[in-house]
Amino acid sequence: MLIFRKPIEGIDRPQMPADVVIVGGGPAGMACALRLSQLIDVHNAKNPESQRSKENIYVLEKAREIGQHCLSGALLDPRSMRELLPGFEKEAPLDAEVTKEAVYFLTEKSKFKLPITPPPLRDHGNYVISLNRFVKWLGGKVEETGITIFTGFAGSELLFDGNRVTGVRTDDKGVDKEGHQKSNFEPGYDLNAKIVILAEGPRGSLTKQLVQKFDLAKNANPQTYGVGIKELWEVPSSRIAPGEVIYTMGWPLTTKEYGGAWIYGSKDNIVSLGFVTGLDYADPRLDPQRVLQDFKQHPFVTKLLEGGKMIRYGAKSLPYGGWWAIPPVAGNGWMILGDSAGFVNSARLKGIHLAIKSGMLAAETAFEVLRNDALKKDDSSAATLGDFQKKVESSWIKDELWKVRNMHQGFARGFYAGMFHTALQMVTGGRGLRNRYPAKAGYEHMRKLAALPADGGAEAHLLGPAKGDGKLTFDKLTDLYHSGTKHEEDQPSHLVIHDTNICNTRCVKEFGSPCQNFCPANVYEMVDDATQPSGKRVSLNPSNCVHCKTCDIADPYQIITWVPPEGGGGPNYDGM
Ligand code: SF4
């Protein structure tokens, strides 16, 4: 029987008081910590009689090292960093400034260059970065301030007092596969915090708990997602200049699926390439990792990579839903930042600058609470943290997202309808045919096998696992090897399937077990089992998990919950 990970009940846990706990040490969480420190420094310089301490401000990061779980294309729009650390360009690890960009539409064998680059994809002045290296650098800045970053600690549960969030429980360590305490067992800490800030990245597990508990998404569009599958390549010199950016639409996707590719030239002949597939496709046999392998077989891409070597692999989901899919971002004791909230501009394929800005605005809100506390005024009530909501709505985050508020929804009926809506939205300031286009959750678009052509029809080339030739294309396990993923093997599964009967009886027949296809890390397998009426049973390899959250998002029955594994486990996205 599969045993799933959950905090052990009925034990004494160490209690730790905290002013602010930031869950997640990505760009949003680090920017938040850094801005908070800056504000405290200014306050302390002006108010010697009411000093504010940074001692009780903590960042929890589930990776063993800062930045290890950070993956993105990545292009950095420097706007928010210039506000956070003026002159940051002089010391930050920026690989190349963008000097050239192009957008292509691909058919199977040909390519057509768009005569003009659409305004959202004009990237002059942005920087090609490794998000992993960038966040490591930013984390170093936070550490210099005296704020404590706990690496290898995941937030496993939120603590509540009535309708107020009062803290975070960290993960239990040293629990075996059967759920028993091992000799090295250490219970998680209860960090009792005045303010909890969730910066967990896309589909955050605590954010999901919070949204469900308070039904926060009731007035928002359902969030929709894509999954980006990325490979880093070392190519022979002069194939692509550092700072050259290429986007593609079209092949290998058909006009029914949403998505596209990026190719960024970086320094030292490194190329970042990847394919984002919208997690709202119809055919459950579609495999996003295979989509990237197919993409590389286009003559245009093959020529670029020929003679090169794939050096890293990874995957991450990203929220596409835009402004209308963002839930309330502040409440009683809590705030939500970055990708966890849905601050991503899907037209620009960018969210890092928005994550950083949201972290800064949350820090300004949290600081007001701490300052009032120091001055013995009132407190971290929902009304005070509600300022964060107002700050977001009056900032350039809203200006930017408002102009593309209906972008992804416009593609619900395929590529051509999507291009029509996009053009209309561009001339109407994001409105298009109506102010708010509705949306369906991505998994609701998935169709049962009985309703699809047995041979896959026009999508046949996207279905099932990639075999890989070992040079240009790779099967999942070969790719996975390049993600550096490692977990403690002897622990309960952190992929929680709430009813495995559904997997073994219904899903296998109705959808053909799409978990085997959409997971980019071969975590899910349907193995033979004569005791099951279907002859199949779901089996998990949680140690392979690259923490992309796709299963939590795309499962058609919504019975999978991703929870953090024992802290320290996961991919190693060095240089990604
Ligand atoms: Fe991603 Fe889920 Fe597979 Fe982990 S198990 S790699 S979160 S799809």
Coordinates of C-alpha atoms and ligand atoms in Angstrom, one line a residue:
M1 CA 0.0 0.0 0.0
L2 CA 1.3 3.5 -0.8
I3 CA 1.9 5.7 2.3
F4 CA 1.7 9.4 1.7
R5 CA 3.6 12.2 3.5
K6 CA 1.8 14.2 6.2
P7 CA 3.0 15.9 9.4
I8 CA 3.1 13.3 12.3
E9 CA 0.3 14.0 14.7
G10 CA 0.3 14.1 18.5
I11 CA 4.0 15.0 19.1
D12 CA 5.6 18.0 20.8
R13 CA 7.1 20.4 18.3
P14 CA 9.7 23.1 19.0
Q15 CA 7.9 26.5 19.0
M16 CA 9.7 29.5 17.6
P17 CA 8.4 33.0 17.6
A18 CA 8.8 35.0 14.4
D19 CA 7.8 38.5 13.2
V20 CA 7.8 37.5 9.5
V21 CA 8.1 34.1 7.8
I22 CA 8.7 34.1 4.1
V23 CA 8.0 30.7 2.6
G24 CA 10.1 30.2 -0.6
G25 CA 13.5 31.6 -1.4
G26 CA 13.0 32.4 -5.1
P27 CA 13.1 35.9 -6.6
A28 CA 9.9 37.1 -4.9
G29 CA 10.9 35.8 -1.4
M30 CA 14.4 37.1 -1.6
A31 CA 13.3 40.5 -2.9
C32 CA 10.8 40.7 -0.1
A33 CA 13.4 39.9 2.6
L34 CA 15.9 42.4 1.1
R35 CA 13.4 45.2 0.9
L36 CA 12.3 44.6 4.4
S37 CA 15.8 44.8 5.6
Q38 CA 16.4 48.1 3.7
L39 CA 13.3 49.6 5.3
I40 CA 14.3 48.5 8.8
D41 CA 17.8 50.0 8.3
V42 CA 16.2 53.3 7.3
H43 CA 13.8 53.2 10.3
N44 CA 16.5 52.3 12.8
A45 CA 18.8 55.1 11.5
K46 CA 16.0 57.6 12.1
N47 CA 14.5 56.2 15.3
P48 CA 17.2 55.2 17.8
E49 CA 14.5 54.9 20.5
S50 CA 12.4 52.3 18.7
Q51 CA 14.8 50.0 17.0
R52 CA 13.4 47.2 14.9
S53 CA 15.2 43.8 14.8
K54 CA 15.7 41.5 11.9
E55 CA 16.4 38.6 14.2
N56 CA 12.9 37.2 13.9
I57 CA 12.5 37.4 10.2
Y58 CA 13.0 34.1 8.4
V59 CA 13.1 32.7 4.9
L60 CA 12.3 29.0 4.5
E61 CA 13.7 27.4 1.4
K62 CA 13.1 23.7 0.7
A63 CA 16.2 23.3 -1.5
R64 CA 19.5 22.3 0.1
E65 CA 21.1 25.4 -1.3
I66 CA 19.8 28.8 -2.3
G67 CA 18.6 28.9 -5.9
Q68 CA 18.9 25.1 -6.4
H69 CA 15.2 24.7 -7.3
C70 CA 15.0 27.9 -9.4
L71 CA 14.4 27.4 -13.1
S72 CA 13.3 29.7 -15.8
G73 CA 14.1 30.6 -19.4
A74 CA 15.3 33.1 -18.3
L75 CA 15.1 36.7 -19.4
L76 CA 15.1 39.4 -16.8
D77 CA 13.3 42.7 -17.3
P78 CA 15.4 44.9 -15.0
R79 CA 12.7 47.3 -14.0
S80 CA 12.0 46.1 -10.5
M81 CA 15.7 45.2 -9.8
R82 CA 16.6 48.9 -10.6
E83 CA 14.1 49.9 -7.9
L84 CA 15.3 47.4 -5.4
L85 CA 19.1 47.8 -5.9
P86 CA 19.9 50.7 -8.1
G87 CA 23.0 49.9 -10.1
F88 CA 22.6 46.2 -9.6
E89 CA 23.9 45.5 -13.2
K90 CA 27.4 46.2 -12.0
E91 CA 27.5 43.2 -9.7
A92 CA 24.6 40.8 -10.6
P93 CA 25.3 37.6 -12.6
L94 CA 23.8 38.8 -15.9
D95 CA 24.9 36.6 -18.8
A96 CA 24.2 38.9 -21.7
E97 CA 22.1 41.9 -22.7
V98 CA 19.5 41.2 -25.3
T99 CA 20.5 42.8 -28.6
K100 CA 18.5 40.8 -31.2
E101 CA 15.2 39.1 -31.2
A102 CA 13.1 37.3 -33.7
V103 CA 9.8 35.4 -33.8
Y104 CA 9.2 32.5 -36.1
F105 CA 6.2 30.5 -37.1
L106 CA 7.2 26.9 -37.7
T107 CA 5.7 24.2 -39.9
E108 CA 7.1 20.7 -39.8
K109 CA 9.9 21.5 -42.2
S110 CA 9.9 25.3 -42.8
K111 CA 9.9 28.5 -40.9
F112 CA 8.5 32.0 -41.4
K113 CA 9.9 34.9 -39.7
L114 CA 7.4 37.5 -38.5
P115 CA 8.2 40.7 -40.3
I116 CA 8.0 42.7 -37.1
T117 CA 8.5 41.4 -33.6
P118 CA 5.2 41.8 -31.7
P119 CA 5.7 44.5 -29.0
P120 CA 5.4 42.1 -26.0
L121 CA 8.3 40.1 -27.3
R122 CA 10.7 43.0 -27.9
D123 CA 13.4 42.3 -25.4
H124 CA 16.1 44.9 -26.1
G125 CA 17.5 46.0 -22.7
N126 CA 16.5 42.8 -20.9
Y127 CA 19.1 40.3 -19.8
V128 CA 19.7 36.6 -20.4
I129 CA 20.3 35.1 -16.9
S130 CA 20.5 31.8 -15.1
L131 CA 17.8 32.2 -12.5
N132 CA 19.6 29.7 -10.4
R133 CA 22.8 31.9 -10.3
F134 CA 20.8 35.1 -10.0
V135 CA 18.8 33.9 -7.0
K136 CA 22.0 32.6 -5.4
W137 CA 23.5 36.1 -5.7
L138 CA 20.3 37.7 -4.4
G139 CA 20.2 35.3 -1.5
G140 CA 23.8 36.2 -0.6
K141 CA 22.6 39.8 -0.3
V142 CA 19.8 38.8 2.0
E143 CA 22.3 36.8 4.2
E144 CA 24.5 39.9 4.5
T145 CA 21.6 41.8 6.1
G146 CA 21.4 39.4 9.0
I147 CA 18.1 37.8 8.0
T148 CA 18.2 34.1 8.5
I149 CA 17.5 31.8 5.5
F150 CA 16.7 28.2 6.5
T151 CA 17.7 26.1 3.6
G152 CA 16.5 22.5 3.5
F153 CA 13.3 23.5 5.3
A154 CA 9.9 23.2 3.6
G155 CA 6.7 24.7 4.9
S156 CA 4.4 21.7 5.3
E157 CA 1.3 23.3 6.9
L158 CA -0.1 26.7 7.8
L159 CA -1.1 27.3 11.4
F160 CA -4.4 29.0 12.0
D161 CA -6.2 30.6 14.9
G162 CA -9.8 30.9 13.7
N163 CA -9.6 32.7 10.4
R164 CA -6.2 34.2 11.0
V165 CA -2.9 32.6 9.7
T166 CA -0.6 32.4 12.7
G167 CA 2.4 30.6 11.4
V168 CA 4.0 27.8 9.5
R169 CA 4.9 24.2 10.4
T170 CA 8.1 23.0 8.8
D171 CA 8.6 19.5 7.5
D172 CA 9.3 16.5 9.8
K173 CA 12.6 14.9 9.0
G174 CA 13.6 11.3 9.5
V175 CA 10.3 9.6 8.7
D176 CA 10.5 6.2 6.8
K177 CA 8.5 4.9 3.9
E178 CA 5.9 3.4 6.2
G179 CA 5.4 6.7 8.1
H180 CA 7.4 5.6 11.2
Q181 CA 10.0 7.8 12.9
K182 CA 13.6 6.8 12.1
S183 CA 16.5 7.1 14.6
N184 CA 17.3 10.5 13.1
F185 CA 13.7 11.8 13.4
E186 CA 13.4 15.5 14.0
P187 CA 9.9 17.0 14.3
G188 CA 9.2 20.1 12.2
Y189 CA 9.2 23.5 13.9
D190 CA 6.1 25.6 14.6
L191 CA 7.1 29.1 13.5
N192 CA 4.5 31.3 15.2
A193 CA 4.6 34.4 13.0
K194 CA 2.9 37.8 13.0
I195 CA 3.0 37.7 9.2
V196 CA 3.3 34.8 6.8
I197 CA 4.3 35.5 3.3
L198 CA 3.9 32.8 0.6
A199 CA 6.4 33.0 -2.2
E200 CA 6.4 29.3 -3.1
G201 CA 6.4 29.6 -6.9
P202 CA 3.7 28.2 -9.1
R203 CA 1.0 26.1 -7.5
G204 CA 2.4 26.6 -4.0
S205 CA 1.3 23.8 -1.7
L206 CA 0.6 26.2 1.3
T207 CA -1.0 28.7 -1.1
K208 CA -3.3 25.9 -2.3
Q209 CA -4.3 25.1 1.3
L210 CA -5.0 28.8 2.0
V211 CA -7.0 29.3 -1.2
Q212 CA -9.1 26.2 -0.5
K213 CA -9.7 26.9 3.2
F214 CA -11.0 30.4 2.6
D215 CA -12.4 29.8 -0.9
L216 CA -10.3 32.7 -2.1
A217 CA -10.6 31.9 -5.8
K218 CA -14.4 32.1 -5.8
N219 CA -14.5 35.4 -7.7
A220 CA -11.4 34.8 -9.9
N221 CA -11.1 32.9 -13.1
P222 CA -9.7 29.4 -12.6
Q223 CA -5.9 29.6 -12.8
T224 CA -4.5 28.0 -16.0
Y225 CA -1.0 26.8 -16.4
G226 CA 1.7 25.8 -18.9
V227 CA 4.6 23.5 -18.2
G228 CA 8.0 24.6 -19.5
I229 CA 10.5 21.8 -20.3
K230 CA 14.0 23.2 -20.5
E231 CA 17.4 21.9 -21.7
L232 CA 20.6 23.7 -21.5
W233 CA 23.0 23.1 -24.4
E234 CA 26.7 23.8 -25.0
V235 CA 27.0 24.4 -28.8
P236 CA 29.9 25.0 -31.2
S237 CA 31.0 28.6 -31.2
S238 CA 29.2 31.2 -33.4
R239 CA 25.9 29.3 -33.6
I240 CA 24.0 32.0 -31.7
A241 CA 25.3 35.2 -30.2
P242 CA 25.1 35.9 -26.5
G243 CA 21.9 38.0 -26.1
E244 CA 20.2 36.7 -29.2
V245 CA 16.6 35.7 -28.5
I246 CA 14.3 33.5 -30.6
Y247 CA 10.7 32.7 -30.0
T248 CA 8.7 30.2 -32.0
M249 CA 5.0 29.4 -32.5
G250 CA 3.5 26.5 -34.3
W251 CA 5.1 23.1 -34.9
P252 CA 5.3 20.6 -33.3
L253 CA 2.0 21.8 -31.7
T254 CA -1.0 21.8 -33.9
T255 CA -3.5 24.7 -34.0
K256 CA -5.4 23.2 -31.2
E257 CA -2.8 23.3 -28.4
Y258 CA -1.4 26.5 -26.8
G259 CA 2.3 27.0 -26.4
G260 CA 5.6 27.9 -27.9
A261 CA 9.4 27.7 -27.6
W262 CA 12.2 30.0 -26.6
I263 CA 15.9 29.9 -27.6
Y264 CA 18.2 32.2 -25.7
G265 CA 21.9 32.7 -26.6
S266 CA 24.0 33.0 -23.4
K267 CA 27.7 33.5 -22.8
D268 CA 30.3 30.7 -23.3
N269 CA 28.3 29.1 -26.2
I270 CA 25.5 28.1 -23.8
V271 CA 22.0 28.0 -25.3
S272 CA 18.9 27.8 -23.1
L273 CA 16.0 26.3 -25.0
G274 CA 12.7 25.0 -23.9
F275 CA 9.1 24.5 -24.9
V276 CA 6.1 25.7 -22.9
T277 CA 3.0 23.5 -23.5
G278 CA -0.3 24.9 -22.2
L279 CA -1.8 22.4 -19.7
D280 CA -5.2 22.7 -21.3
Y281 CA -4.7 20.3 -24.2
A282 CA -7.4 17.7 -25.1
D283 CA -5.5 14.5 -25.7
P284 CA -4.4 12.8 -22.5
R285 CA -1.6 10.9 -24.4
L286 CA 0.2 14.2 -25.2
D287 CA 3.6 14.3 -23.5
P288 CA 5.2 17.8 -23.0
Q289 CA 8.7 16.3 -22.7
R290 CA 8.2 14.7 -26.1
V291 CA 7.0 18.1 -27.5
L292 CA 10.5 19.5 -26.7
Q293 CA 12.1 16.5 -28.4
D294 CA 10.0 16.9 -31.5
F295 CA 10.8 20.6 -31.5
K296 CA 14.5 19.9 -31.6
Q297 CA 14.0 17.8 -34.7
H298 CA 12.9 20.8 -36.7
P299 CA 15.7 21.5 -39.3
F300 CA 16.1 25.1 -37.9
V301 CA 16.7 23.8 -34.4
T302 CA 18.7 20.8 -35.3
K303 CA 21.1 23.0 -37.2
L304 CA 21.6 25.2 -34.2
L305 CA 22.3 22.2 -31.9
E306 CA 24.2 19.9 -34.2
G307 CA 27.6 18.9 -32.7
G308 CA 26.5 20.3 -29.3
K309 CA 25.8 18.6 -26.0
M310 CA 22.9 18.8 -23.7
I311 CA 24.1 19.6 -20.2
R312 CA 21.1 20.3 -18.0
Y313 CA 17.4 19.5 -17.9
G314 CA 14.5 20.7 -15.8
A315 CA 10.8 21.5 -15.8
K316 CA 8.5 23.9 -14.1
S317 CA 4.9 25.0 -14.4
L318 CA 3.9 28.6 -14.9
P319 CA 0.6 30.3 -14.3
Y320 CA -1.0 31.7 -17.5
G321 CA -4.3 32.9 -16.3
G322 CA -3.4 36.5 -15.9
W323 CA -5.1 39.3 -14.0
W324 CA -8.5 37.7 -13.7
A325 CA -7.1 34.5 -12.2
I326 CA -5.3 36.2 -9.3
P327 CA -7.0 35.5 -6.0
P328 CA -7.0 38.1 -3.2
V329 CA -3.3 38.4 -2.3
A330 CA -3.6 39.5 1.3
G331 CA -5.7 38.7 4.3
N332 CA -5.6 38.1 8.0
G333 CA -1.9 37.4 8.7
W334 CA -0.9 36.4 5.2
M335 CA 0.2 37.7 1.8
I336 CA 0.9 35.8 -1.5
L337 CA 3.6 36.8 -4.0
G338 CA 5.0 36.1 -7.4
D339 CA 4.1 32.9 -9.3
S340 CA 2.1 31.7 -6.3
A341 CA -0.3 34.6 -6.8
G342 CA -0.2 34.3 -10.6
F343 CA 1.9 37.5 -11.4
V344 CA 3.0 36.3 -14.8
N345 CA 2.7 38.2 -18.1
S346 CA 2.0 35.4 -20.4
A347 CA 2.2 37.6 -23.5
R348 CA 5.8 38.5 -22.6
L349 CA 6.6 35.0 -21.2
K350 CA 7.9 36.9 -18.1
G351 CA 7.3 36.9 -14.4
I352 CA 10.6 37.4 -12.6
H353 CA 10.3 41.2 -12.6
L354 CA 6.7 41.0 -11.3
A355 CA 7.7 38.5 -8.6
I356 CA 10.4 40.9 -7.4
K357 CA 8.1 43.9 -7.5
S358 CA 5.4 42.0 -5.6
G359 CA 8.0 41.0 -3.0
M360 CA 9.0 44.6 -2.5
L361 CA 5.4 45.8 -2.1
A362 CA 4.7 43.0 0.4
A363 CA 7.8 44.0 2.3
E364 CA 6.6 47.6 2.5
T365 CA 3.3 46.4 3.9
A366 CA 4.9 44.1 6.4
F367 CA 7.3 46.8 7.5
E368 CA 4.4 49.1 8.4
V369 CA 3.1 46.4 10.7
L370 CA 6.5 46.0 12.3
R371 CA 7.0 49.7 12.6
N372 CA 3.6 50.2 14.3
D373 CA 4.5 47.4 16.6
A374 CA 7.8 49.0 17.5
L375 CA 5.9 52.3 18.1
K376 CA 3.3 50.3 20.1
K377 CA 0.5 51.0 17.7
D378 CA -1.9 48.6 16.2
D379 CA -0.9 45.5 14.5
S380 CA -1.0 43.0 11.7
S381 CA -4.8 42.9 11.1
A382 CA -6.2 42.0 7.8
A383 CA -6.9 45.7 7.2
T384 CA -3.2 46.5 7.5
L385 CA -2.0 43.6 5.3
G386 CA -4.9 44.6 2.9
D387 CA -2.6 47.5 2.0
F388 CA -0.6 45.0 -0.1
Q389 CA -3.7 44.4 -2.3
K390 CA -4.1 48.1 -2.8
K391 CA -0.4 48.6 -3.4
V392 CA -0.5 45.9 -6.2
E393 CA -3.5 47.5 -7.7
S394 CA -2.0 50.9 -7.9
S395 CA 1.4 49.7 -9.1
W396 CA 2.9 49.0 -12.5
I397 CA 2.2 45.3 -11.8
K398 CA -1.5 46.0 -12.5
D399 CA -0.7 48.4 -15.4
E400 CA 1.3 45.6 -17.1
L401 CA -1.1 42.7 -16.4
W402 CA -4.3 44.7 -17.2
K403 CA -3.2 45.2 -20.8
V404 CA -3.0 41.4 -21.3
R405 CA -5.8 40.4 -19.0
N406 CA -7.6 38.3 -21.6
M407 CA -4.6 37.0 -23.5
H408 CA -4.6 33.3 -22.7
Q409 CA -8.4 33.0 -22.6
G410 CA -8.5 34.2 -26.2
F411 CA -6.8 31.0 -27.3
A412 CA -9.5 28.7 -25.8
R413 CA -10.7 27.9 -29.4
G414 CA -7.3 27.3 -30.9
F415 CA -4.5 29.2 -32.5
Y416 CA -6.3 31.2 -35.2
A417 CA -9.1 32.4 -32.9
G418 CA -6.4 33.3 -30.4
M419 CA -4.4 35.4 -32.9
F420 CA -7.7 37.2 -33.8
H421 CA -8.4 38.0 -30.1
T422 CA -4.8 39.0 -29.4
A423 CA -4.9 41.5 -32.2
L424 CA -8.2 42.9 -31.0
Q425 CA -7.0 43.1 -27.4
M426 CA -3.8 44.9 -28.5
V427 CA -5.8 47.7 -30.1
T428 CA -8.4 47.9 -27.2
G429 CA -5.9 48.0 -24.3
G430 CA -6.5 44.3 -23.4
R431 CA -10.3 44.4 -23.6
G432 CA -11.0 42.6 -26.8
L433 CA -14.6 41.6 -27.3
R434 CA -15.4 41.9 -23.6
N435 CA -13.8 43.2 -20.4
R436 CA -13.4 39.8 -18.8
Y437 CA -13.1 36.7 -20.9
P438 CA -14.2 33.6 -19.0
A439 CA -11.8 30.6 -18.5
K440 CA -12.0 26.9 -17.6
A441 CA -9.4 25.1 -15.6
G442 CA -6.9 23.4 -17.9
Y443 CA -7.7 19.8 -16.8
E444 CA -11.4 20.3 -17.9
H445 CA -10.2 20.5 -21.5
M446 CA -8.8 16.9 -21.4
R447 CA -11.0 14.5 -23.3
K448 CA -11.6 10.8 -22.7
L449 CA -9.9 8.4 -25.1
A450 CA -13.2 7.2 -26.5
A451 CA -13.9 10.7 -27.9
L452 CA -10.5 10.9 -29.6
P453 CA -9.1 9.2 -32.8
A454 CA -7.3 6.0 -31.8
D455 CA -4.3 6.9 -33.9
G456 CA -4.1 10.4 -32.4
G457 CA -5.0 12.1 -35.7
A458 CA -3.1 15.3 -36.3
E459 CA -1.6 15.1 -32.9
A460 CA -0.1 11.6 -33.4
H461 CA 3.5 12.9 -33.3
L462 CA 3.0 14.5 -29.9
L463 CA 1.7 11.4 -28.2
G464 CA 3.4 8.9 -25.9
P465 CA 7.0 8.9 -24.7
A466 CA 9.9 10.1 -26.7
K467 CA 12.5 7.4 -27.4
G468 CA 15.4 9.7 -28.1
D469 CA 18.5 9.1 -30.2
G470 CA 20.9 10.0 -27.3
K471 CA 22.4 12.9 -29.2
L472 CA 19.8 15.4 -30.2
T473 CA 16.7 13.9 -28.5
F474 CA 16.4 12.0 -25.2
D475 CA 14.0 9.8 -23.4
K476 CA 12.8 11.1 -20.0
L477 CA 15.2 9.1 -17.8
T478 CA 18.2 10.4 -19.8
D479 CA 16.9 14.0 -19.5
L480 CA 16.1 13.4 -15.8
Y481 CA 19.6 12.3 -15.1
H482 CA 20.7 15.9 -16.2
S483 CA 18.4 17.5 -13.6
G484 CA 20.6 16.4 -10.7
T485 CA 17.5 15.3 -8.8
K486 CA 18.0 13.6 -5.5
H487 CA 15.7 12.8 -2.5
E488 CA 16.0 10.8 0.6
E489 CA 14.6 7.4 -0.7
D490 CA 13.2 6.1 2.6
Q491 CA 10.4 8.6 3.2
P492 CA 6.6 8.5 2.5
S493 CA 5.5 9.6 -1.0
H494 CA 5.2 13.3 -1.3
L495 CA 2.8 12.8 -4.3
V496 CA -0.5 12.3 -2.4
I497 CA -3.1 10.4 -4.4
H498 CA -6.3 10.8 -2.6
D499 CA -8.0 7.7 -4.1
T500 CA -5.8 5.2 -6.0
N501 CA -8.8 3.2 -6.9
I502 CA -9.7 5.9 -9.4
C503 CA -6.3 5.5 -11.0
N504 CA -6.5 1.7 -11.1
T505 CA -10.1 1.4 -12.3
R506 CA -11.4 4.5 -14.0
C507 CA -8.5 6.7 -15.2
V508 CA -6.6 3.8 -16.8
K509 CA -9.6 3.1 -19.0
E510 CA -11.1 6.5 -19.5
F511 CA -8.0 8.6 -20.0
G512 CA -5.2 6.0 -20.4
S513 CA -3.4 7.2 -17.2
P514 CA -2.2 10.6 -18.5
C515 CA 0.1 11.0 -15.4
Q516 CA 2.5 8.8 -17.2
N517 CA 2.6 11.3 -20.0
F518 CA 2.4 14.7 -18.4
C519 CA 5.0 14.1 -15.7
P520 CA 8.4 15.1 -17.2
A521 CA 10.3 12.9 -14.7
N522 CA 8.8 9.4 -15.0
V523 CA 7.3 9.5 -11.5
Y524 CA 4.1 7.7 -12.4
E525 CA 4.0 4.2 -13.8
M526 CA 1.1 1.8 -14.4
V527 CA 2.4 -1.6 -13.5
D528 CA 0.8 -5.0 -14.1
D529 CA -1.4 -6.2 -11.2
A530 CA -3.6 -9.2 -11.7
T531 CA -5.6 -8.3 -8.5
Q532 CA -7.0 -5.2 -10.2
P533 CA -10.0 -5.5 -12.6
S534 CA -8.1 -3.4 -15.1
G535 CA -4.9 -5.5 -14.6
K536 CA -3.0 -2.3 -13.8
R537 CA -2.0 -0.4 -10.7
V538 CA -0.4 3.0 -10.2
S539 CA 3.1 2.9 -8.9
L540 CA 5.2 5.9 -7.9
N541 CA 8.9 6.8 -8.1
P542 CA 8.8 10.0 -6.0
S543 CA 12.6 10.3 -5.9
N544 CA 12.5 11.3 -9.6
C545 CA 10.3 14.3 -8.9
V546 CA 11.6 17.6 -10.3
H547 CA 8.9 19.6 -8.3
C548 CA 7.2 21.0 -11.5
K549 CA 3.7 20.6 -10.0
T550 CA 2.2 19.5 -13.3
C551 CA 0.5 16.4 -11.8
D552 CA -1.2 18.5 -9.2
I553 CA -2.5 20.8 -12.0
A554 CA -3.2 18.5 -14.9
D555 CA -4.7 15.4 -13.3
P556 CA -8.3 15.1 -14.8
Y557 CA -9.8 13.9 -11.6
Q558 CA -7.9 16.4 -9.4
I559 CA -7.0 13.7 -6.9
I560 CA -3.2 14.4 -6.8
T561 CA -1.8 16.8 -4.3
W562 CA 1.9 17.7 -4.4
V563 CA 3.3 18.3 -0.9
P564 CA 7.0 19.1 -0.1
P565 CA 9.2 16.1 0.4
E566 CA 11.7 16.0 3.2
G567 CA 13.6 19.4 3.0
G568 CA 16.7 19.4 0.9
G569 CA 15.4 16.9 -1.7
G570 CA 14.7 17.8 -5.3
P571 CA 16.4 18.9 -8.4
N572 CA 19.7 20.7 -8.6
Y573 CA 19.2 23.4 -11.2
D574 CA 22.8 24.6 -11.2
G575 CA 23.2 27.1 -14.0
M576 CA 19.5 26.8 -15.1
Ligands
SF4_1 FE1 6.2 17.2 -11.8 FE2 4.4 15.8 -10.4 FE3 6.2 14.6 -12.0 FE4 7.0 15.7 -9.7 S1 5.6 14.0 -9.9 S2 8.0 15.9 -11.7 S3 5.6 17.5 -9.6 S4 4.6 16.0 -12.6

